[in-house]
Coordinates of C-alpha atoms and ligand atoms in Angstrom, one line a residue:
X1 CA 35.9 44.8 7.0
X2 CA 33.8 43.3 9.7
X3 CA 32.4 46.5 11.0
X4 CA 31.9 48.0 7.6
X5 CA 29.7 45.1 6.6
X6 CA 27.4 45.4 9.6
X7 CA 25.0 48.2 8.4
X8 CA 24.5 46.4 5.1
X9 CA 23.7 43.2 6.9
X10 CA 21.2 44.9 9.2
X11 CA 19.5 46.5 6.2
X12 CA 19.3 43.1 4.5
X13 CA 17.8 41.6 7.6
X14 CA 15.1 44.3 7.6
X15 CA 14.4 43.7 4.0
X16 CA 14.2 40.0 4.5
X17 CA 11.8 40.3 7.5
X18 CA 9.5 42.5 5.4
X19 CA 9.6 40.1 2.5
X20 CA 8.9 37.2 4.7
X21 CA 5.9 38.8 6.4
X22 CA 4.5 39.7 2.9
X23 CA 5.1 36.2 1.7
X24 CA 3.6 34.7 4.8
X25 CA 0.5 36.9 4.5
X26 CA 0.1 35.8 0.9
X27 CA 0.4 32.2 1.8
X28 CA -2.1 32.5 4.6
X29 CA -4.6 34.1 2.2
X30 CA -4.0 31.3 -0.3
X31 CA -4.6 28.7 2.3
X32 CA -7.8 30.4 3.4
X33 CA -8.9 30.4 -0.2
X34 CA -8.1 26.7 -0.4
X35 CA -10.1 25.8 2.6
X36 CA -13.2 27.5 1.3
X37 CA -12.8 26.5 -2.3
X38 CA -15.2 23.9 -3.7
X39 CA -12.3 21.8 -5.0
X40 CA -13.1 18.2 -4.5
X41 CA -11.3 16.6 -1.6
X42 CA -10.8 12.8 -1.4
X43 CA -12.6 12.3 1.8
X44 CA -14.7 14.1 4.3
X45 CA -11.8 14.1 6.8
X46 CA -9.2 15.7 4.5
X47 CA -9.8 19.3 5.4
X48 CA -7.6 18.6 8.4
X49 CA -4.7 19.0 6.0
X50 CA -5.7 22.5 5.3
X51 CA -6.7 23.6 8.7
X52 CA -3.9 22.4 11.0
X53 CA -2.8 24.0 13.2
X54 CA -6.4 24.9 13.9
X55 CA -6.6 28.7 13.5
X56 CA -9.6 29.2 15.8
X57 CA -8.1 27.5 18.8
X58 CA -4.8 29.6 18.6
X59 CA -5.7 32.9 16.9
X60 CA -2.2 34.3 17.5
X61 CA -0.4 31.5 15.7
X62 CA 1.6 33.0 12.9
X63 CA 1.0 31.5 9.5
X64 CA 3.7 28.9 8.7
X65 CA 6.3 29.9 6.1
X66 CA 6.5 26.6 4.3
X67 CA 3.5 25.1 2.6
X68 CA 4.6 21.5 3.5
X69 CA 4.4 22.1 7.2
X70 CA 0.8 23.3 6.9
X71 CA -0.3 20.5 4.6
X72 CA 1.3 17.5 6.2
X73 CA 0.3 17.5 9.9
X74 CA 0.5 14.0 11.4
X75 CA -2.7 12.0 11.0
X76 CA -5.1 12.7 13.8
X77 CA -5.7 9.8 16.1
X78 CA -8.7 7.9 14.9
X79 CA -11.8 8.8 16.8
X80 CA -13.9 5.9 15.5
X81 CA -14.1 2.6 17.2
X82 CA -15.5 0.7 14.3
X83 CA -13.3 -1.9 12.8
X84 CA -10.9 -0.7 10.1
X85 CA -11.5 -1.2 6.4
X86 CA -9.0 -2.5 3.9
X87 CA -8.6 -1.5 0.2
X88 CA -7.3 -4.4 -1.7
X89 CA -5.7 -4.3 -5.1
X90 CA -5.4 -7.8 -6.6
X91 CA -3.4 -7.9 -9.8
X92 CA -2.8 -10.6 -12.4
X93 CA -2.0 -11.3 -16.0
X94 CA -3.0 -13.7 -18.7
X95 CA -4.4 -17.0 -17.3
X96 CA -4.9 -15.5 -13.7
X97 CA -8.6 -14.7 -13.8
X98 CA -9.6 -18.0 -12.1
X99 CA -7.1 -17.6 -9.3
X100 CA -8.0 -13.9 -8.9
X101 CA -11.7 -14.8 -8.4
X102 CA -10.8 -17.4 -5.7
X103 CA -8.4 -15.0 -4.0
X104 CA -11.2 -12.3 -4.0
X105 CA -13.8 -14.6 -2.4
X106 CA -11.3 -15.7 0.3
X107 CA -10.6 -12.1 1.2
X108 CA -14.1 -10.9 0.9
X109 CA -15.7 -8.6 3.5
X110 CA -18.6 -6.2 2.8
X111 CA -16.8 -3.3 4.6
X112 CA -13.7 -3.6 2.4
X113 CA -12.9 -2.2 -1.1
X114 CA -11.5 -4.3 -3.9
X115 CA -10.0 -3.5 -7.3
X116 CA -9.1 -6.3 -9.7
X117 CA -6.6 -5.5 -12.3
X118 CA -5.8 -7.9 -15.1
X119 CA -2.9 -6.4 -17.1
X120 CA -3.0 -5.9 -20.8
X121 CA -1.4 -9.3 -21.4
X122 CA -4.7 -10.9 -20.5
X123 CA -7.3 -10.9 -23.3
X124 CA -10.3 -8.5 -23.0
X125 CA -12.5 -11.5 -22.7
X126 CA -11.0 -12.4 -19.3
X127 CA -11.7 -8.9 -18.0
X128 CA -15.2 -9.0 -19.4
X129 CA -15.7 -12.4 -17.9
X130 CA -14.4 -11.2 -14.5
X131 CA -16.7 -8.2 -14.6
X132 CA -19.7 -10.3 -15.6
X133 CA -18.9 -12.7 -12.7
X134 CA -18.9 -9.9 -10.2
X135 CA -22.1 -8.4 -11.6
X136 CA -23.8 -11.8 -11.5
X137 CA -22.6 -12.9 -8.1
X138 CA -25.6 -12.5 -5.7
X139 CA -23.6 -11.1 -2.9
X140 CA -20.9 -9.1 -4.7
X141 CA -23.4 -7.4 -6.9
X142 CA -25.5 -6.4 -3.9
X143 CA -22.7 -4.9 -1.9
X144 CA -21.1 -3.2 -4.9
X145 CA -17.6 -2.9 -3.4
X146 CA -15.6 -4.8 -6.1
X147 CA -14.4 -3.0 -9.2
X148 CA -12.7 -4.5 -12.2
X149 CA -10.3 -2.2 -14.0
X150 CA -11.7 -2.0 -17.5
X151 CA -9.0 -0.1 -19.2
X152 CA -6.0 -2.4 -18.4
X153 CA -2.5 -1.1 -18.0
X154 CA 0.4 -2.5 -20.0
X155 CA 2.7 -3.8 -17.3
X156 CA 6.3 -4.8 -17.9
X157 CA 7.8 -7.3 -15.4
X158 CA 10.4 -5.4 -13.2
X159 CA 9.5 -2.1 -15.0
X160 CA 8.2 1.1 -13.5
X161 CA 4.8 0.3 -15.0
X162 CA 4.3 -2.1 -12.1
X163 CA 4.5 0.9 -9.8
X164 CA 2.3 3.1 -11.9
X165 CA -0.3 0.4 -11.9
X166 CA -0.2 0.2 -8.1
X167 CA -0.5 4.0 -7.9
X168 CA -3.4 3.9 -10.3
X169 CA -5.4 1.7 -8.0
X170 CA -4.4 3.8 -5.0
X171 CA -5.7 6.9 -6.7
X172 CA -8.9 5.1 -7.7
X173 CA -9.4 4.1 -4.1
X174 CA -8.9 7.7 -2.9
X175 CA -11.2 9.0 -5.6
X176 CA -13.9 6.5 -4.6
X177 CA -17.2 6.7 -6.4
X178 CA -16.2 9.9 -8.2
X179 CA -15.3 13.5 -7.5
X180 CA -13.4 12.4 -4.4
X181 CA -16.2 10.9 -2.6
X182 CA -14.6 7.7 -1.4
X183 CA -11.6 6.9 0.7
X184 CA -13.6 5.3 3.5
X185 CA -10.7 2.9 4.1
X186 CA -7.7 2.7 6.4
X187 CA -5.1 0.5 4.7
X188 CA -4.2 -0.3 1.2
X189 CA -3.0 -3.8 0.5
X190 CA -1.3 -4.9 -2.7
X191 CA -1.7 -8.6 -3.6
X192 CA -1.3 -10.8 -6.6
X193 CA -3.6 -13.5 -7.8
X194 CA -1.2 -16.1 -6.6
X195 CA -1.4 -14.8 -3.0
X196 CA -3.8 -16.2 -0.4
X197 CA -4.9 -15.2 3.1
X198 CA -3.9 -17.2 6.2
X199 CA -6.3 -15.4 8.5
X200 CA -10.0 -14.3 8.1
X201 CA -10.9 -10.7 7.5
X202 CA -12.4 -10.7 10.9
X203 CA -9.0 -11.7 12.4
X204 CA -7.3 -9.0 10.4
X205 CA -9.8 -6.3 11.4
X206 CA -9.7 -7.3 15.0
X207 CA -5.9 -7.1 15.2
X208 CA -5.6 -3.9 13.1
X209 CA -8.4 -2.2 15.1
X210 CA -5.9 -1.9 18.0
X211 CA -3.1 -0.4 15.9
X212 CA -2.5 3.3 15.2
X213 CA -4.0 3.8 11.8
X214 CA -0.9 5.5 10.4
X215 CA 1.4 2.4 10.5
X216 CA 2.9 1.3 7.2
X217 CA 4.1 -2.3 6.8
X218 CA 7.1 -2.1 4.4
X219 CA 9.9 -4.6 4.4
X220 CA 13.0 -2.6 3.8
X221 CA 16.8 -2.2 4.2
X222 CA 19.3 0.5 3.2
X223 CA 22.0 -2.2 2.7
X224 CA 21.5 -2.5 -1.1
X225 CA 24.9 -4.3 -1.4
X226 CA 25.0 -6.0 -4.8
X227 CA 21.9 -4.1 -5.9
X228 CA 23.9 -0.8 -6.0
X229 CA 25.7 -2.1 -9.0
X230 CA 23.1 -4.3 -10.5
X231 CA 20.0 -2.2 -9.9
X232 CA 20.8 1.4 -9.0
X233 CA 23.4 2.2 -11.5
X234 CA 22.0 0.7 -14.7
X235 CA 19.5 3.0 -16.6
X236 CA 16.5 1.2 -18.1
X237 CA 13.6 2.2 -20.2
X238 CA 10.2 0.6 -20.0
X239 CA 8.5 0.9 -23.4
X240 CA 5.1 0.1 -21.8
X241 CA 5.1 3.7 -20.6
X242 CA 4.6 4.9 -24.2
X243 CA 3.9 2.0 -26.5
X244 CA 0.6 0.4 -27.3
X245 CA 2.0 -3.1 -27.4
X246 CA 4.4 -4.9 -25.0
X247 CA 8.1 -4.8 -25.5
X248 CA 11.0 -5.8 -23.2
X249 CA 12.8 -3.4 -21.0
X250 CA 16.0 -2.0 -22.6
X251 CA 19.2 -0.9 -21.0
X252 CA 20.9 2.4 -21.8
X253 CA 24.7 1.9 -22.1
X254 CA 25.7 4.7 -19.6
X255 CA 25.5 4.0 -15.9
X256 CA 24.5 6.6 -13.3
X257 CA 25.9 7.3 -9.9
X258 CA 24.0 6.6 -6.6
X259 CA 21.7 9.4 -5.6
X260 CA 22.8 11.9 -2.9
X261 CA 19.6 13.9 -2.6
X262 CA 17.9 10.9 -0.8
X263 CA 19.0 7.5 0.6
X264 CA 18.0 4.4 -1.3
X265 CA 16.0 1.7 0.4
X266 CA 15.0 -1.7 -1.0
X267 CA 12.8 -4.6 0.1
X268 CA 9.8 -6.7 -0.7
X269 CA 7.3 -5.5 -3.3
X270 CA 4.4 -6.5 -1.1
X271 CA 3.2 -4.0 1.5
X272 CA 0.3 -2.7 3.7
X273 CA 0.2 1.1 3.4
X274 CA -1.8 3.5 5.6
X275 CA -4.2 5.9 4.1
X276 CA -2.2 9.0 5.2
X277 CA 0.8 7.6 3.4
X278 CA -1.2 6.8 0.2
X279 CA -2.6 10.4 0.3
X280 CA 1.0 11.7 0.6
X281 CA 2.1 9.6 -2.4
X282 CA -0.9 10.5 -4.6
X283 CA -1.4 14.2 -3.7
X284 CA 2.3 14.9 -3.6
X285 CA 2.0 18.2 -1.7
X286 CA 5.6 17.6 -0.8
X287 CA 7.6 17.0 -4.0
X288 CA 9.5 14.0 -2.7
X289 CA 7.1 11.3 -3.9
X290 CA 7.0 12.9 -7.3
X291 CA 10.8 13.3 -7.8
X292 CA 11.5 9.8 -6.4
X293 CA 8.9 8.4 -8.8
X294 CA 10.6 10.1 -11.7
X295 CA 14.0 8.8 -10.5
X296 CA 12.5 5.2 -10.4
X297 CA 11.2 5.5 -13.9
X298 CA 14.6 4.3 -15.0
X299 CA 15.3 1.8 -12.2
X300 CA 15.2 -1.9 -12.6
X301 CA 12.7 -3.6 -10.2
X302 CA 11.2 -0.3 -9.0
X303 CA 8.4 -2.0 -7.0
X304 CA 11.1 -3.1 -4.6
X305 CA 12.3 0.4 -3.9
X306 CA 10.0 3.2 -4.6
X307 CA 7.7 3.0 -1.6
X308 CA 10.5 2.1 0.7
X309 CA 12.7 5.0 -0.4
X310 CA 9.8 7.5 -0.1
X311 CA 8.7 6.3 3.4
X312 CA 12.2 6.3 4.9
X313 CA 13.2 9.7 3.4
X314 CA 10.0 11.5 4.5
X315 CA 10.4 12.9 8.0
X316 CA 6.7 12.5 8.8
X317 CA 6.4 8.9 7.7
X318 CA 9.8 7.4 8.7
X319 CA 8.5 6.8 12.2
X320 CA 5.4 5.0 11.0
X321 CA 7.3 2.3 9.1
X322 CA 7.2 -1.3 10.4
X323 CA 9.9 -3.5 8.8
X324 CA 7.7 -6.3 7.5
X325 CA 5.6 -7.1 4.4
X326 CA 3.2 -9.3 6.4
X327 CA 3.7 -12.1 3.9
X328 CA 4.9 -15.6 4.3
X329 CA 7.3 -16.2 1.4
X330 CA 9.6 -19.2 1.2
X331 CA 12.8 -18.7 -0.7
X332 CA 15.0 -21.5 -1.9
X333 CA 18.5 -21.7 -0.6
X334 CA 20.3 -20.1 -2.4
X335 CA 17.5 -17.8 -3.4
X336 CA 16.3 -18.0 -7.0
X337 CA 14.5 -15.2 -8.9
X338 CA 11.1 -16.5 -7.7
X339 CA 10.1 -17.9 -4.3
X340 CA 9.2 -21.6 -4.3
X341 CA 5.6 -22.6 -4.6
X342 CA 3.8 -23.3 -1.3
X343 CA 2.2 -26.7 -0.8
X344 CA 0.9 -28.8 2.0
X345 CA 4.5 -29.4 3.1
X346 CA 4.7 -25.8 4.1
X347 CA 1.6 -25.8 6.2
X348 CA 3.2 -25.7 9.7
X349 CA 5.8 -23.1 8.9
X350 CA 3.2 -21.0 7.1
X351 CA 0.8 -20.9 10.0
X352 CA 3.6 -20.6 12.6
X353 CA 4.8 -17.4 10.9
X354 CA 1.6 -15.6 12.0
X355 CA 1.6 -13.8 8.7
X356 CA -1.8 -12.8 7.3
X357 CA -0.9 -13.5 3.7
X358 CA 1.3 -16.0 1.9
X359 CA 2.6 -16.5 -1.6
X360 CA 3.0 -18.0 -4.0
X361 CA 0.5 -20.7 -4.5
X362 CA 0.1 -22.9 -7.6
X363 CA -3.4 -22.7 -9.1
X364 CA -6.0 -24.9 -7.3
X365 CA -3.3 -26.6 -5.1
X366 CA -4.7 -28.8 -2.4
X367 CA -3.2 -26.5 0.2
X368 CA -5.7 -23.8 -0.8
X369 CA -8.5 -26.2 -0.1
X370 CA -7.1 -26.9 3.3
X371 CA -6.8 -23.1 4.0
X372 CA -10.4 -22.7 2.9
X373 CA -11.6 -25.6 5.2
X374 CA -9.5 -25.1 8.3
X375 CA -8.7 -21.4 8.4
X376 CA -11.4 -19.6 6.5
X377 CA -14.3 -22.0 7.0
X378 CA -15.1 -21.4 3.4
X379 CA -17.4 -24.3 2.4
X380 CA -20.2 -24.9 0.1
X381 CA -18.9 -24.5 -3.4
X382 CA -16.5 -22.5 -5.5
X383 CA -18.6 -19.3 -5.5
X384 CA -19.1 -18.8 -1.8
X385 CA -17.3 -16.1 0.1
X386 CA -15.4 -16.7 3.3
X387 CA -17.9 -16.2 6.1
X388 CA -17.5 -13.7 8.9
X389 CA -19.4 -11.9 11.7
X390 CA -21.1 -9.9 9.0
X391 CA -23.1 -12.8 7.7
X392 CA -26.8 -12.6 8.3
X393 CA -27.6 -15.4 10.8
X394 CA -23.9 -15.6 11.5
X395 CA -24.6 -17.8 14.5
X396 CA -24.8 -20.7 12.1
X397 CA -21.4 -20.1 10.5
X398 CA -19.3 -23.2 10.7
X399 CA -22.1 -25.7 10.7
X400 CA -21.7 -26.3 6.9
X401 CA -24.5 -23.9 6.0
X402 CA -22.3 -21.0 5.2
X403 CA -23.5 -20.6 1.7
X404 CA -27.0 -19.8 2.8
X405 CA -26.2 -17.7 5.9
X406 CA -23.7 -15.5 4.1
X407 CA -25.9 -14.8 1.1
X408 CA -26.9 -11.6 2.9
X409 CA -25.1 -9.0 4.9
X410 CA -26.3 -8.6 8.5
X411 CA -24.3 -6.1 10.7
X412 CA -21.1 -5.6 8.8
X413 CA -19.4 -4.1 11.8
X414 CA -19.6 -7.3 13.8
X415 CA -16.2 -9.0 14.0
X416 CA -15.7 -12.5 15.2
X417 CA -12.0 -13.2 15.4
X418 CA -10.8 -16.8 15.6
X419 CA -7.4 -18.5 16.1
X420 CA -6.0 -16.6 13.2
X421 CA -6.2 -13.4 15.2
X422 CA -4.0 -14.9 17.9
X423 CA -1.4 -15.9 15.4
X424 CA -1.4 -12.5 13.8
X425 CA -1.4 -10.7 17.1
X426 CA 1.7 -12.6 18.0
X427 CA 3.5 -11.4 14.9
X428 CA 2.3 -7.8 15.2
X429 CA 3.3 -7.6 18.9
X430 CA 6.8 -8.9 18.0
X431 CA 7.1 -6.4 15.1
X432 CA 6.1 -3.5 17.4
X433 CA 8.2 -4.6 20.3
X434 CA 10.9 -2.5 21.7
X435 CA 13.7 -4.6 20.2
X436 CA 12.2 -4.7 16.7
X437 CA 10.1 -1.6 15.9
X438 CA 12.4 1.4 16.3
X439 CA 15.7 -0.4 16.0
X440 CA 14.8 -1.8 12.5
X441 CA 13.1 1.3 11.2
X442 CA 14.7 3.0 8.2
X443 CA 18.2 2.2 9.6
X444 CA 20.9 3.8 7.4
X445 CA 23.7 1.2 7.2
X446 CA 27.3 2.3 7.0
X447 CA 28.6 2.3 3.4
X448 CA 30.9 -0.5 2.7
Ligands
NAG501 C1 2.0 -5.2 -6.1 O1 1.6 -6.5 -6.5 C2 2.1 -7.0 -7.7 C3 1.5 -8.4 -7.8 O2 0.8 -8.5 -8.9 C4 3.6 -7.0 -7.7 O3 4.1 -7.6 -8.9 C5 4.1 -5.6 -7.5 O4 5.4 -5.6 -7.6 C6 3.6 -5.2 -6.2 N1 4.2 -4.0 -5.7 C7 4.2 -2.8 -6.2 C8 4.8 -1.7 -5.4 O5 3.6 -2.5 -7.3
NAG502 C1 24.9 -6.0 3.5 O1 24.5 -7.2 2.8 C2 25.6 -8.0 2.4 C3 25.0 -9.1 1.6 O2 23.7 -9.4 1.9 C4 26.2 -8.5 3.7 O3 27.3 -9.4 3.3 C5 26.8 -7.3 4.5 O4 27.3 -7.8 5.7 C6 25.6 -6.4 4.8 N1 26.2 -5.2 5.4 C7 25.7 -4.7 6.5 C8 26.4 -3.4 7.0 O5 24.9 -5.2 7.2
NAG503 C1 10.5 10.5 14.8 O1 11.1 9.9 15.8 C2 12.3 10.6 16.2 C3 13.0 9.8 17.3 O2 12.1 9.2 18.2 C4 11.9 12.0 16.8 O3 13.0 12.7 17.1 C5 11.2 12.8 15.6 O4 10.7 14.0 16.1 C6 10.0 12.0 15.1 N1 9.5 12.6 13.9 C7 8.2 12.8 13.8 C8 7.8 13.5 12.5 O5 7.3 12.5 14.6
NAG504 C1 -24.2 -24.5 -1.4 O1 -24.7 -24.1 -2.6 C2 -24.5 -25.0 -3.7 C3 -25.1 -24.4 -4.9 O2 -24.6 -23.1 -5.1 C4 -25.2 -26.4 -3.3 O3 -25.0 -27.3 -4.4 C5 -24.7 -26.9 -2.0 O4 -25.3 -28.1 -1.7 C6 -24.8 -25.9 -0.9 N1 -24.2 -26.3 0.3 C7 -24.8 -26.5 1.4 C8 -24.0 -27.0 2.5 O5 -26.0 -26.3 1.6

């Protein structure tokens, strides 16, 4: 039997080789076409996806067989030395417009990008008011880096529409001003109107300028324990995906088994995502982000799992994952559905954490005034932005004249880190230390 089978196997091998070389040639031609086609790319640097490995430097390199390996080369090390830029999504609902405005001004920096999303619960008047505020603000209107989402998404609490809203903003950031001319940012940060910064943007830029630009900060674990039964097995439907008006999530009577095609991870819904990872999610050249998204369409609390599961199951992103959401969040003991509201009593613990963001704050709580005064040096009225090295005449910042000096943008690349940078550096160094970074990265716990 063995020997008789041999010639057939050899013939099959020849056939296969021939087929592979034809397929590879076809693929190569397709890739060449792609590189010269006028299809709009999201950024000036993105042709790297289509050219790596660089054909000119190694002319004898065979075209790769699988499209993914060509498209998903690791992000090139950043060659720029200018401070990184952040793309912020700030979301809220009915009654949040005021807090959202304040959060925006506290996070403001002319180099960053901002998208404000008030979901469909909020009346159109709130969205219009917010847009009018941005248009009338002397600084925000001049720099033009704040966008208010006009066509609000219907968002159901704990439903997949929370994830699609985040992906909507991510896609808009990649798309930029239109036809893919945008994406001049390095990290995407998802915040809510009840979040507030604990460092200045200069602090954040200073610390992040020293980090590899492909790091993703995602708090995660594969120990889904009780969530396996309560979250992963129930099948839910979010009517906001297809209805014009809001309805509650509903449960399908059948339960499903845990996935075997990928490993589930879960964690905090707040995260700081690198641009390469956001491109991977939105472009979906590898099908994983798309299939996992469709899986999570019927998953309760999908914002606490989708990004975590994709990052930890994608070979090329697993190694970039830092196990933290960079937020200070204080849970009651035992934990309730929502974290407890932060007040002045939390001041010391909050700052000692080194986290750049905290939540959640009650509207106009005195603790926010203290952050404005002592951390952000944001003084001079409700409409002033937090000052930074970018302010024209920035030498005067801190002498109480910040509203005049920051009415114009001087050199936006000037960064003046303060004590917040030291706190944040402490946290980041600990997260990236030998005992934390790799050992806590996408660890698959034993089933119990
Ligand atoms: C993003 O931020 C919002 C806060 O409004 C939050 O509810 C949501 O779960 C976050 N995460 C994701 C992945 O959408
Ligand atoms: C998983 O989490 C549960 C509850 O949080 C805990 O009791 C259990 O020890 C954890 N298992 C592992 C392997 O860490
Ligand atoms: C990720 O890290 C592991 C262990 O250090 C290494 O074997 C693997 O090649 C890395 N993967 C990528 C895509 O860099
Ligand atoms: C800042 O501007 C407001 C008006 O917008 C003004 O009332 C206030 O006095 C100014 N503050 C300083 C310190 O000049």
